[in-house]
XYZ file of C-alpha atoms in Angstrom:
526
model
C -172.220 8.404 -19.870
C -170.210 10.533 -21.751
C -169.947 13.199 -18.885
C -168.259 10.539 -16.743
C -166.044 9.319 -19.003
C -164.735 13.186 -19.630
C -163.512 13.279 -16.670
C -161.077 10.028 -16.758
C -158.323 11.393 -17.757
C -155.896 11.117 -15.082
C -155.329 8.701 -12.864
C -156.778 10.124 -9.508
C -160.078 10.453 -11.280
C -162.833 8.948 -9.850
C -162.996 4.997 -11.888
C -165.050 3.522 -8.809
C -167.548 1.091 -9.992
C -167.532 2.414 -13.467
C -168.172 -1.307 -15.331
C -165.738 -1.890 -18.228
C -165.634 -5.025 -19.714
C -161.922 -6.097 -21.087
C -162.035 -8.085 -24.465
C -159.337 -10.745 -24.565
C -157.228 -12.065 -22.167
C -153.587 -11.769 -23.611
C -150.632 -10.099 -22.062
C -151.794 -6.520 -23.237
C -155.758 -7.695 -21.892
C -154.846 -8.754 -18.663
C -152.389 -5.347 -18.239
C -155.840 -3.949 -18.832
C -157.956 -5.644 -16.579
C -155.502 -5.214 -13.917
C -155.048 -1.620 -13.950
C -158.837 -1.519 -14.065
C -159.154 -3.433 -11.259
C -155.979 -1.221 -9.263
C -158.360 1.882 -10.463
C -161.568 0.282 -8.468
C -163.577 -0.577 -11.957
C -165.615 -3.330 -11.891
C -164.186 -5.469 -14.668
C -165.356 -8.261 -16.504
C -163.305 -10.343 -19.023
C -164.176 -11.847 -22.070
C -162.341 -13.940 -24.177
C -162.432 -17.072 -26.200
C -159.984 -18.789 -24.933
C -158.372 -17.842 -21.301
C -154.464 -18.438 -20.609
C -153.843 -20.284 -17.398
C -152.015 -18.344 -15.223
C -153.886 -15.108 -16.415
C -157.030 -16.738 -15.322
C -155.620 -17.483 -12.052
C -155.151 -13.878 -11.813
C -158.221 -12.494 -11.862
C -160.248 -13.172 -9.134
C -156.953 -12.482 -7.412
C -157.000 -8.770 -8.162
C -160.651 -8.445 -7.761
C -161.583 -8.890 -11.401
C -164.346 -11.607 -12.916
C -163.933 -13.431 -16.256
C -166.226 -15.528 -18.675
C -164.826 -18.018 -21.366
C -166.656 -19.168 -24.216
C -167.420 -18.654 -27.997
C -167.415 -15.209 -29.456
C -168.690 -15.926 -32.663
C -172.327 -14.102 -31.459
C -172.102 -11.555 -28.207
C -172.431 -13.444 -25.279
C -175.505 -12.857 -22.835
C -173.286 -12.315 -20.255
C -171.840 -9.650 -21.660
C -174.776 -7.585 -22.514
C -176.153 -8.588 -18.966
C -173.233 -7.167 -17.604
C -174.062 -3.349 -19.317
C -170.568 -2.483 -19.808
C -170.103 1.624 -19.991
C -166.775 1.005 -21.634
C -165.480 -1.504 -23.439
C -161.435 -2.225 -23.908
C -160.442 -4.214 -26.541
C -157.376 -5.937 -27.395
C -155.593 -5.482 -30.533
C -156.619 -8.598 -32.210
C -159.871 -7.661 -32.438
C -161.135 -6.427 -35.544
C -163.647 -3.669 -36.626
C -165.617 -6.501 -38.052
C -165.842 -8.817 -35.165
C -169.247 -9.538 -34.298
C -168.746 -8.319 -30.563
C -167.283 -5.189 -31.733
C -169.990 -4.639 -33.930
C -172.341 -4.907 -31.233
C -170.341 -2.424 -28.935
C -170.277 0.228 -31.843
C -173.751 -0.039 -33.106
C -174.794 -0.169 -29.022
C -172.938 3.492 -28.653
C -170.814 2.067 -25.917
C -167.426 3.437 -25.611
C -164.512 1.951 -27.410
C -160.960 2.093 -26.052
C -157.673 0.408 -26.596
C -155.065 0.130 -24.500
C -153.415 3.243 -25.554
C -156.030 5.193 -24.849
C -156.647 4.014 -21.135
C -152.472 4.028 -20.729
C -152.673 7.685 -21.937
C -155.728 8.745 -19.821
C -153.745 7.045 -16.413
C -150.440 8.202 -17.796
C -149.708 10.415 -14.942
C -149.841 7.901 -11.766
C -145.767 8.238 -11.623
C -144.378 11.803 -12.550
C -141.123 13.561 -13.315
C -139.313 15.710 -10.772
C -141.471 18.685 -12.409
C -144.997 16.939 -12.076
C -145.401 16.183 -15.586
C -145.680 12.718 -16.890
C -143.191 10.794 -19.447
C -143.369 12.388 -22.694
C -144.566 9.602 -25.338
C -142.760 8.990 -28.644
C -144.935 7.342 -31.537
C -142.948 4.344 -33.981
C -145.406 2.485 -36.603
C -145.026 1.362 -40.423
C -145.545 -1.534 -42.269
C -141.843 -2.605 -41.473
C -139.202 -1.864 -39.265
C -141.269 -0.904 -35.611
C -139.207 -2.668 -33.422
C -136.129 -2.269 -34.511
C -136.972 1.139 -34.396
C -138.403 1.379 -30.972
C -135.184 -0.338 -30.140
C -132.561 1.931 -31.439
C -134.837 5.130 -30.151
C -134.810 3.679 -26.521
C -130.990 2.669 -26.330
C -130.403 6.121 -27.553
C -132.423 8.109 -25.218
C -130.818 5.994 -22.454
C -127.818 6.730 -23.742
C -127.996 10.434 -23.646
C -128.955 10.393 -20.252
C -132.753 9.819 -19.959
C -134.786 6.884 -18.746
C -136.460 5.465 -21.253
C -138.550 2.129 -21.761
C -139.352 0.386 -25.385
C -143.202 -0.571 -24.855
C -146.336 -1.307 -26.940
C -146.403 -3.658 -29.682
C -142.837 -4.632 -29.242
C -144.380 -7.145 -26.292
C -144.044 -4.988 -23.069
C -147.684 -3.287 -22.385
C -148.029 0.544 -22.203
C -149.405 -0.062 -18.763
C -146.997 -2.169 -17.310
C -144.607 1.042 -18.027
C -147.715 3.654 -16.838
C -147.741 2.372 -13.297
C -143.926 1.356 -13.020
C -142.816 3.446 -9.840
C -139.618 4.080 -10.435
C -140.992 6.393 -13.321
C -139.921 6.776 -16.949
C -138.887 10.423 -18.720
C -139.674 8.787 -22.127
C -142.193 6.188 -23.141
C -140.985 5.119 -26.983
C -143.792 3.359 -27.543
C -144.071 0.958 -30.902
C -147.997 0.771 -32.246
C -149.617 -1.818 -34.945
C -152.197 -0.470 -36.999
C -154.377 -2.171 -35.123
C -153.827 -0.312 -31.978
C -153.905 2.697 -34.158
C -157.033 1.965 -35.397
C -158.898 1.963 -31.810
C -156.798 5.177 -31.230
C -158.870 6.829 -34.104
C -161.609 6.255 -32.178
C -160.895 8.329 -29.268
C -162.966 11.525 -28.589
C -162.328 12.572 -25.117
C -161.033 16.641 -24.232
C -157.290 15.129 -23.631
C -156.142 13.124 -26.797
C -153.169 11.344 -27.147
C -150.122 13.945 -27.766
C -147.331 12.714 -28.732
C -143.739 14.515 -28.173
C -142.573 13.050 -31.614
C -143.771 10.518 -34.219
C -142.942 8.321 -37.320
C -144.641 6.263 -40.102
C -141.674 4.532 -41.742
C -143.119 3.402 -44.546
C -146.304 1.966 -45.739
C -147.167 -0.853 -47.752
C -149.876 -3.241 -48.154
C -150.536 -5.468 -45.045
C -152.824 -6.396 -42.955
C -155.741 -6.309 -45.787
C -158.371 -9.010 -43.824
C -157.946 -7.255 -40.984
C -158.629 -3.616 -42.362
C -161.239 -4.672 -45.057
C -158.731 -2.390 -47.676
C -155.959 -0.709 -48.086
C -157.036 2.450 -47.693
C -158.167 1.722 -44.363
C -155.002 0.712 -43.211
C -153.554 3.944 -44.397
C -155.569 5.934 -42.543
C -155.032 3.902 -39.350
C -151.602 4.106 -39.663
C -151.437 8.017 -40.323
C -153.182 8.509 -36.761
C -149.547 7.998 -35.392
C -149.167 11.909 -36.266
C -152.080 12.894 -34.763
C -151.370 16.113 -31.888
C -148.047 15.445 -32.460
C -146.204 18.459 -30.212
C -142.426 18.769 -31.484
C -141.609 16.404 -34.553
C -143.561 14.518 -37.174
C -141.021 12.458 -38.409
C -141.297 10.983 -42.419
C -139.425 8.699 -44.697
C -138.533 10.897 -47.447
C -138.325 7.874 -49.947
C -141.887 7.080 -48.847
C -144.361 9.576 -50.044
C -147.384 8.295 -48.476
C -145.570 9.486 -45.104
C -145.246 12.900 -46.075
C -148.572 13.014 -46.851
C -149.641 11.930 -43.563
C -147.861 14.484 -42.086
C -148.977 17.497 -44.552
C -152.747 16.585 -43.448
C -151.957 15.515 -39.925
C -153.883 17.815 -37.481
C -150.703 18.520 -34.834
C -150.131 21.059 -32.292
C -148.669 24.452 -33.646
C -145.020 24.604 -33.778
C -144.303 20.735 -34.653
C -142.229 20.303 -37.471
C -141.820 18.245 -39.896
C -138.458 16.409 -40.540
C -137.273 13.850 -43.510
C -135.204 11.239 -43.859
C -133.710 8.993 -46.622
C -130.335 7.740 -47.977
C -129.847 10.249 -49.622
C -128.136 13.686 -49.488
C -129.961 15.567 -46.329
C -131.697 19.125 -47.082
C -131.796 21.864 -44.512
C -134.492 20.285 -41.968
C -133.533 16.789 -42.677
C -131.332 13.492 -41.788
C -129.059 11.467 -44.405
C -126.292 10.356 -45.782
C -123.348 12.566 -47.266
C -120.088 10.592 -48.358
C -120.773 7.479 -46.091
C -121.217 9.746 -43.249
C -124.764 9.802 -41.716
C -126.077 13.346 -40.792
C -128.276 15.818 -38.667
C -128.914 19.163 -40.737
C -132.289 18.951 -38.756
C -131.516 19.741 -34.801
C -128.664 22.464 -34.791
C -129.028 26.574 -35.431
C -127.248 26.455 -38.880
C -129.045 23.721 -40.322
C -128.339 25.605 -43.736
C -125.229 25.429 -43.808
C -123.716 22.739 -41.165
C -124.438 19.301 -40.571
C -123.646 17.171 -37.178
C -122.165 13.896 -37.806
C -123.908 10.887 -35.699
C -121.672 7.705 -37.446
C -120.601 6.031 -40.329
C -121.484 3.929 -42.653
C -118.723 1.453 -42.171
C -119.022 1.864 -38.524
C -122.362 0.205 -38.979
C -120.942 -2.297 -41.228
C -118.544 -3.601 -38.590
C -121.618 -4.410 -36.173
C -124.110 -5.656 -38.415
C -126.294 -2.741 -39.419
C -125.305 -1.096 -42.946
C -128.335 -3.031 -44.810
C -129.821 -0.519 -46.209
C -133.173 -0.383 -44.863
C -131.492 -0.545 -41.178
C -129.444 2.410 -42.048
C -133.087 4.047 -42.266
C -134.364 2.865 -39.518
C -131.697 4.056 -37.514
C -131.931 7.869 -39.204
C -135.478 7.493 -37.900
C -134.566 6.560 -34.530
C -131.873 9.528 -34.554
C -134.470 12.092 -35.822
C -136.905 10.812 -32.670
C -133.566 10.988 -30.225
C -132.107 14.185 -31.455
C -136.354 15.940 -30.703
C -135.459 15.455 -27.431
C -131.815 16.564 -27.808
C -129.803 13.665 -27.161
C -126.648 14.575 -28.221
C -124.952 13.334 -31.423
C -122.121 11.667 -29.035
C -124.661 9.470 -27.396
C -126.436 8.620 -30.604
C -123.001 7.056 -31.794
C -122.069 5.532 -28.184
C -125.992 3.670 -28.623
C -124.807 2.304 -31.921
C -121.792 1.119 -30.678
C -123.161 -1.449 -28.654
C -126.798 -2.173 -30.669
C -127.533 -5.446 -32.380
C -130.893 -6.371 -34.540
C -132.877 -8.973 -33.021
C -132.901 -12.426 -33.703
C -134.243 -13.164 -37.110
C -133.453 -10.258 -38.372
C -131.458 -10.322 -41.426
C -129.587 -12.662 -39.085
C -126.353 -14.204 -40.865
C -126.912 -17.583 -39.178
C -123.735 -19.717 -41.177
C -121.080 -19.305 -43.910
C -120.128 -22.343 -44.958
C -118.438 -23.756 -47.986
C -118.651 -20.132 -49.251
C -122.312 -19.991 -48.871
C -124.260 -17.259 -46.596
C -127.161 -18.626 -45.184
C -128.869 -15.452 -43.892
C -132.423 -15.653 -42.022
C -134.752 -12.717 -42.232
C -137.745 -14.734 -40.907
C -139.574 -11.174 -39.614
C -139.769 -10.427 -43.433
C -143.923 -11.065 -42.992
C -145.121 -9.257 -46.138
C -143.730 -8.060 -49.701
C -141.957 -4.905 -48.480
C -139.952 -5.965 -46.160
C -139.044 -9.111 -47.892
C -138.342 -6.366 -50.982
C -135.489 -4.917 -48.422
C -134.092 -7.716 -47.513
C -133.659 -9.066 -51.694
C -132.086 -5.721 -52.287
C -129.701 -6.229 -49.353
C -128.588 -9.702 -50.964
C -129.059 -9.510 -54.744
C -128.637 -12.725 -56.452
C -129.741 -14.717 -53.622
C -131.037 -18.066 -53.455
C -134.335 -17.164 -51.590
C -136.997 -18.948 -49.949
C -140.378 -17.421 -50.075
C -144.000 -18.378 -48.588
C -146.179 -18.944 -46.188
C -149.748 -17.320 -45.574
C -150.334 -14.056 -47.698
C -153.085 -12.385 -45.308
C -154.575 -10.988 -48.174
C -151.287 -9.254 -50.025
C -150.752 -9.366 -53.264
C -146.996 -10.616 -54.201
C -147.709 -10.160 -57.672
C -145.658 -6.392 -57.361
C -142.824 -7.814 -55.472
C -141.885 -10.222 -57.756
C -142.243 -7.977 -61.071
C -139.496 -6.303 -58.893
C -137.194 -7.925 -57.576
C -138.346 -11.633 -58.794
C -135.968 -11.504 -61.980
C -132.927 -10.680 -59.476
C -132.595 -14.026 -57.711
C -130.499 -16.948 -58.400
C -133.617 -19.042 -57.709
C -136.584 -18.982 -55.358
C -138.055 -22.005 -52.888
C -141.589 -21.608 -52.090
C -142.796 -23.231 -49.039
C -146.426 -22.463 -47.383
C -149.931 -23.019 -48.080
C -150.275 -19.754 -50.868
C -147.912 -21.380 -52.740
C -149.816 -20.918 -55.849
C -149.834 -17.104 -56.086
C -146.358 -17.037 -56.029
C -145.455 -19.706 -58.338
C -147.590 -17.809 -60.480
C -146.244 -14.392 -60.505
C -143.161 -15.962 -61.092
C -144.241 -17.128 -64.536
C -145.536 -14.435 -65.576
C -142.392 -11.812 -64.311
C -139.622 -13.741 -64.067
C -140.329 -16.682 -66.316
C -136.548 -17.693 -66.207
C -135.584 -17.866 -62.889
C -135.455 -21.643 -61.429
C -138.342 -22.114 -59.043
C -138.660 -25.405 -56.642
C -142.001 -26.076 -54.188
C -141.613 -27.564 -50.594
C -145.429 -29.451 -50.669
C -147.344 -28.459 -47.506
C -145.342 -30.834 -45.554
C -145.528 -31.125 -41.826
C -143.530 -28.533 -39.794
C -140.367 -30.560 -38.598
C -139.955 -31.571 -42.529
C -140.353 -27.709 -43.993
C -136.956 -26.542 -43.635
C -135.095 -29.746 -43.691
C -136.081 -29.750 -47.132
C -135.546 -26.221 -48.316
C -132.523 -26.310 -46.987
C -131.293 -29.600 -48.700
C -132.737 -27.738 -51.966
C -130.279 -24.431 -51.106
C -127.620 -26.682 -51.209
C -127.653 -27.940 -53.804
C -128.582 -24.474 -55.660
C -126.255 -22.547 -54.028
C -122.169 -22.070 -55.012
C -119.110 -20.287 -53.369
C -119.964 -16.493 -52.476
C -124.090 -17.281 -52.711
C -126.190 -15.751 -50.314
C -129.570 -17.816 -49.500
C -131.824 -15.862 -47.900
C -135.126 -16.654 -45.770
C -137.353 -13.723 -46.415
C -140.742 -15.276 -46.908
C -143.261 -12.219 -47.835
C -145.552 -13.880 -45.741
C -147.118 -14.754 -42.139
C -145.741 -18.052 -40.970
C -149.226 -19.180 -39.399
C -149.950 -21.916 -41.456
C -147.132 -24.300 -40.805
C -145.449 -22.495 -37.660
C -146.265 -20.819 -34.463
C -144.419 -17.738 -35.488
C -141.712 -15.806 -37.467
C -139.301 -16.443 -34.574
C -140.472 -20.514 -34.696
C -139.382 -20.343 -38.714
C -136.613 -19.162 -38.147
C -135.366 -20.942 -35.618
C -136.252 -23.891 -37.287
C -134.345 -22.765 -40.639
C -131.292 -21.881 -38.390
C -131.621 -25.095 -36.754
C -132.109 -27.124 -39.913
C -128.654 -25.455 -41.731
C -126.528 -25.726 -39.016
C -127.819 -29.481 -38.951
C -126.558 -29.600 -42.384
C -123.025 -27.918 -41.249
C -122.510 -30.418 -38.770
C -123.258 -33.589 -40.875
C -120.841 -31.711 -43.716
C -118.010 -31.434 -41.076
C -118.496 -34.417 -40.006
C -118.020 -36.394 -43.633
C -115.199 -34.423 -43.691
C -113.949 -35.391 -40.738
C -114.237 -39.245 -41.534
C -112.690 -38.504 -45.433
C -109.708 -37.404 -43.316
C -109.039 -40.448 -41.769
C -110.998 -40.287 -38.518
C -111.572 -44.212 -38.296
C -114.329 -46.640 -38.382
C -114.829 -46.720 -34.488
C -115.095 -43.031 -34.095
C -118.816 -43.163 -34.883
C -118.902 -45.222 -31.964
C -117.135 -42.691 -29.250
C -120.108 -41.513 -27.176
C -117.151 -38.100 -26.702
C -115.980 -37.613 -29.820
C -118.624 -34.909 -30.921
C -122.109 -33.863 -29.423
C -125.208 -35.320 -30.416
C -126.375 -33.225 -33.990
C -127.934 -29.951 -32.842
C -127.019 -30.448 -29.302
C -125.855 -26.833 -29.327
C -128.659 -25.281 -30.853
């Protein structure tokens, strides 16, 4: 089978009747099974549990599914012989169904890999197909993929975001209008079924970045060490520029044992003063000395810092991000003009070190995408001395480190979440003194009512309490973005009942209660 599969890698190859079966029926799974399907494949879904709409799709666009337990492989599946099997991301190397695939010497493909085998259905003006920029790390992907895209648009070029920031590789593949850049964000995970490809026409990226590395993802990995090494396939036949965080030397090492194409180099950033081949930060001033003739001696200017202050984005670990994103721009020669214009008009997602009141003196910032130590660690040295709530499900991570570091730094810590206990104890034993107060495992509407009635009455004029929890928010909420929310939602509750005390201690009258228009109902706004 082997032969056959050789040959797929473009999209006018010949896909009739080869039988894949598509695991998972997701966004990114039914992307799959529909380009499958457009190809002529014979494709049969399996998943666990089917979304609606997706599985009034498929018979639609020619493509069969099956629904059911996945705890064992399914008869159906083996009766179906499957020659390739595409997984989706959430799939681990330990499932039992990808056991069986592996240990059955079926192939094993991601998404990326079909995207990047039908990546040339819609060409350039020259006949090539968009050139692919790589973004992982343990923190800081989207925002990332986001700031590379807005510059490469920008400076002229059509570009799309895709990946793991939500938008599927192939929904971008077989867009006609066509794309000169794909910036395309990847999870370990998808990273992981990358390593596994072994066809003649691997994945080759124009540019790529790790942007740091920390532990995550442990359960689904198995170690650490496992996660490194999926994560370090992002450099993999890079072409032009492997791109590393200078402050991160795990990246660098990546890159120094990468296997890339001859000619790609490798290029550094940090905070810090820029060498000859590198991007930084000289007197406030962010610079190039990376992408010009006389890197030795000149630098290009691409903003400032207290530009970026005015719009949101001088937070330290942003500022990196963005040097990231300027290194991946500047590989394709975007012009330093257009990296500042992109800035200009850029703002972080939602829940995102997201300043959501100041009130009373008090900053009530939520960071709710803060889902593991390190990037709760960059968010604590963005706001020392906050008030910070911390919790929720681990996933394996030890928060042991994180609070030896930056622990001993807050004004006080609220735990919420169901590892509570982990983190109540590393706070005894590192930072013994610092006030702690639990929020028990209370239903979901209650969490953040509660943490934020504790804030309050921790916090003083010119505090800062910050929602960086460290931790997944699967145990008590349906996401980061439904944790936040509800923490934004649950402080400006708090505002509104403050005002309207106030309001009344000024004299507003015992009827006014009663005015069905004297103020909206409490969180009618939100």
């Amino acid at each position: 089978m082997t032969g056959r599969l050789d040959e797929l890698t473009s999209w006018h190859a010949d896909w009739k009747g080869l039988r894949v079966a598509v695991l998972g029926l997701s966004m990114t799974g039914f992307s799959v099974a529909d380009t499958l399907a457009e190809l002529g494949a014979e494709v049969l879904v399996v998943t666990q549990d089917a979304d609606a709409e997706y599985a009034r799709l498929l018979p639609v666009i020619g493509a069969t599914l099956w629904t059911g337990p996945l705890d064992t492989v399914p008869a159906e599946l083996e009766a179906f012989a499957p020659e390739v099997v595409v997984a989706s991301p959430g799939f681990a190397p330990h499932h039992p169904v990808i056991a069986w695939v592996r240990a059955s010497g079926i192939a094993l493909w991601g998404d990326i890999e079909l995207a990047w085998r039908v990546r040339d259905k819609v060409v350039r003006a020259d006949g090539t197909p968009a050139d692919w920029v790589l973004i992982t790390g343990t923190n800081g992907k989207t925002t990332t993929t986001q700031l590379t895209a807005a510059m490469l648009v920008a400076g002229g070029l059509r570009a799309a975001p895709v990946g793991n920031i939500g938008v599927p590789v192939l929904d971008a593949v077989r867009d006609p209008a066509g794309f000169d850049v794909l910036v395309v964000e990847l999870s370990s995970h998808q990273l992981w079924y990358l390593s596994l490809q072994d066809g003649p026409d691997p994945l080759s990226p124009h540019a790529s970045v790790c942007l740091n590395l920390a532990d995550d993802h442990l359960q689904w990995h198995g170690s650490f060490a496992a996660y490194r090494d999926a994560k370090a396939v992002v450099y993999e036949n890079t072409r032009v520029a492997c791109v590393y965080n200078k402050a991160d030397a795990a990246t660098r090492v990546m890159v120094e044992e990468a296997d890339v194409v001859d000619g790609c180099r490798a290029i550094g950033f940090d905070l810090g003063v820029p060498g000859p081949g590198d991007l930084g930060v000289v007197d406030g001033i962010l610079v190039d000395r990376a992408f010009l003739d006389d890197r030795r001696t000149r630098a290009l200017e691409l903003t400032t810092v207290a530009d970026l202050a005015a719009r949101g984005l001088a937070a330290p670990h942003v500022v990196a991000n963005i040097l990231a994103a300027a290194a991946l721009a500047r590989s394709l020669d975007v012009p330093p003009a257009a990296i500042a214009a992109a800035l200009d008009t850029f703002r972080l997602d939602a829940h995102r070190i997201e300043v959501v009141a100041v009130t009373a003196g008090i900053t009530w910032v939520d960071d709710s995408k803060a889902t593991n130590p390190h990037a709760a660690a960059s968010s604590l040295a963005a706001f020392p001395g906050a008030v910070w709530v911390v919790g929720g499900q681990l996933k394996g991570v030890d928060i042991a480190e994180l609070v030896a570091a930056r622990g001993g730094g807050v004004k006080a810590a609220i735990v919420i979440g169901v590892d509570r206990d982990p983190i109540t104890e590393a706070f005894a034993r590192h930072a013994p003194g610092i006030p702690l107060f639990e929020v028990d495992h209370a239903q979901t509407e209650d969490v953040m009512a509660q943490v934020v009635e504790l804030a309050a009455e921790i916090a003083r004029d010119g505090d800062v309490v910050l929602l960086a929890p460290a931790a997944a928010s699967f145990d008590q909420f349906d996401s980061y973005a439904d944790r936040g929310h509800r923490f934004a939602r649950a402080v400006k509750d708090r505002v509104d009942r403050d005002e309207n005390q106030q309001d009344r201690s000024h004299g507003g009258g015992a009827g006014d209660d009663d005015d069905p228009a004297a103020d909206p109902p409490r969180g009618a706004a939100g």
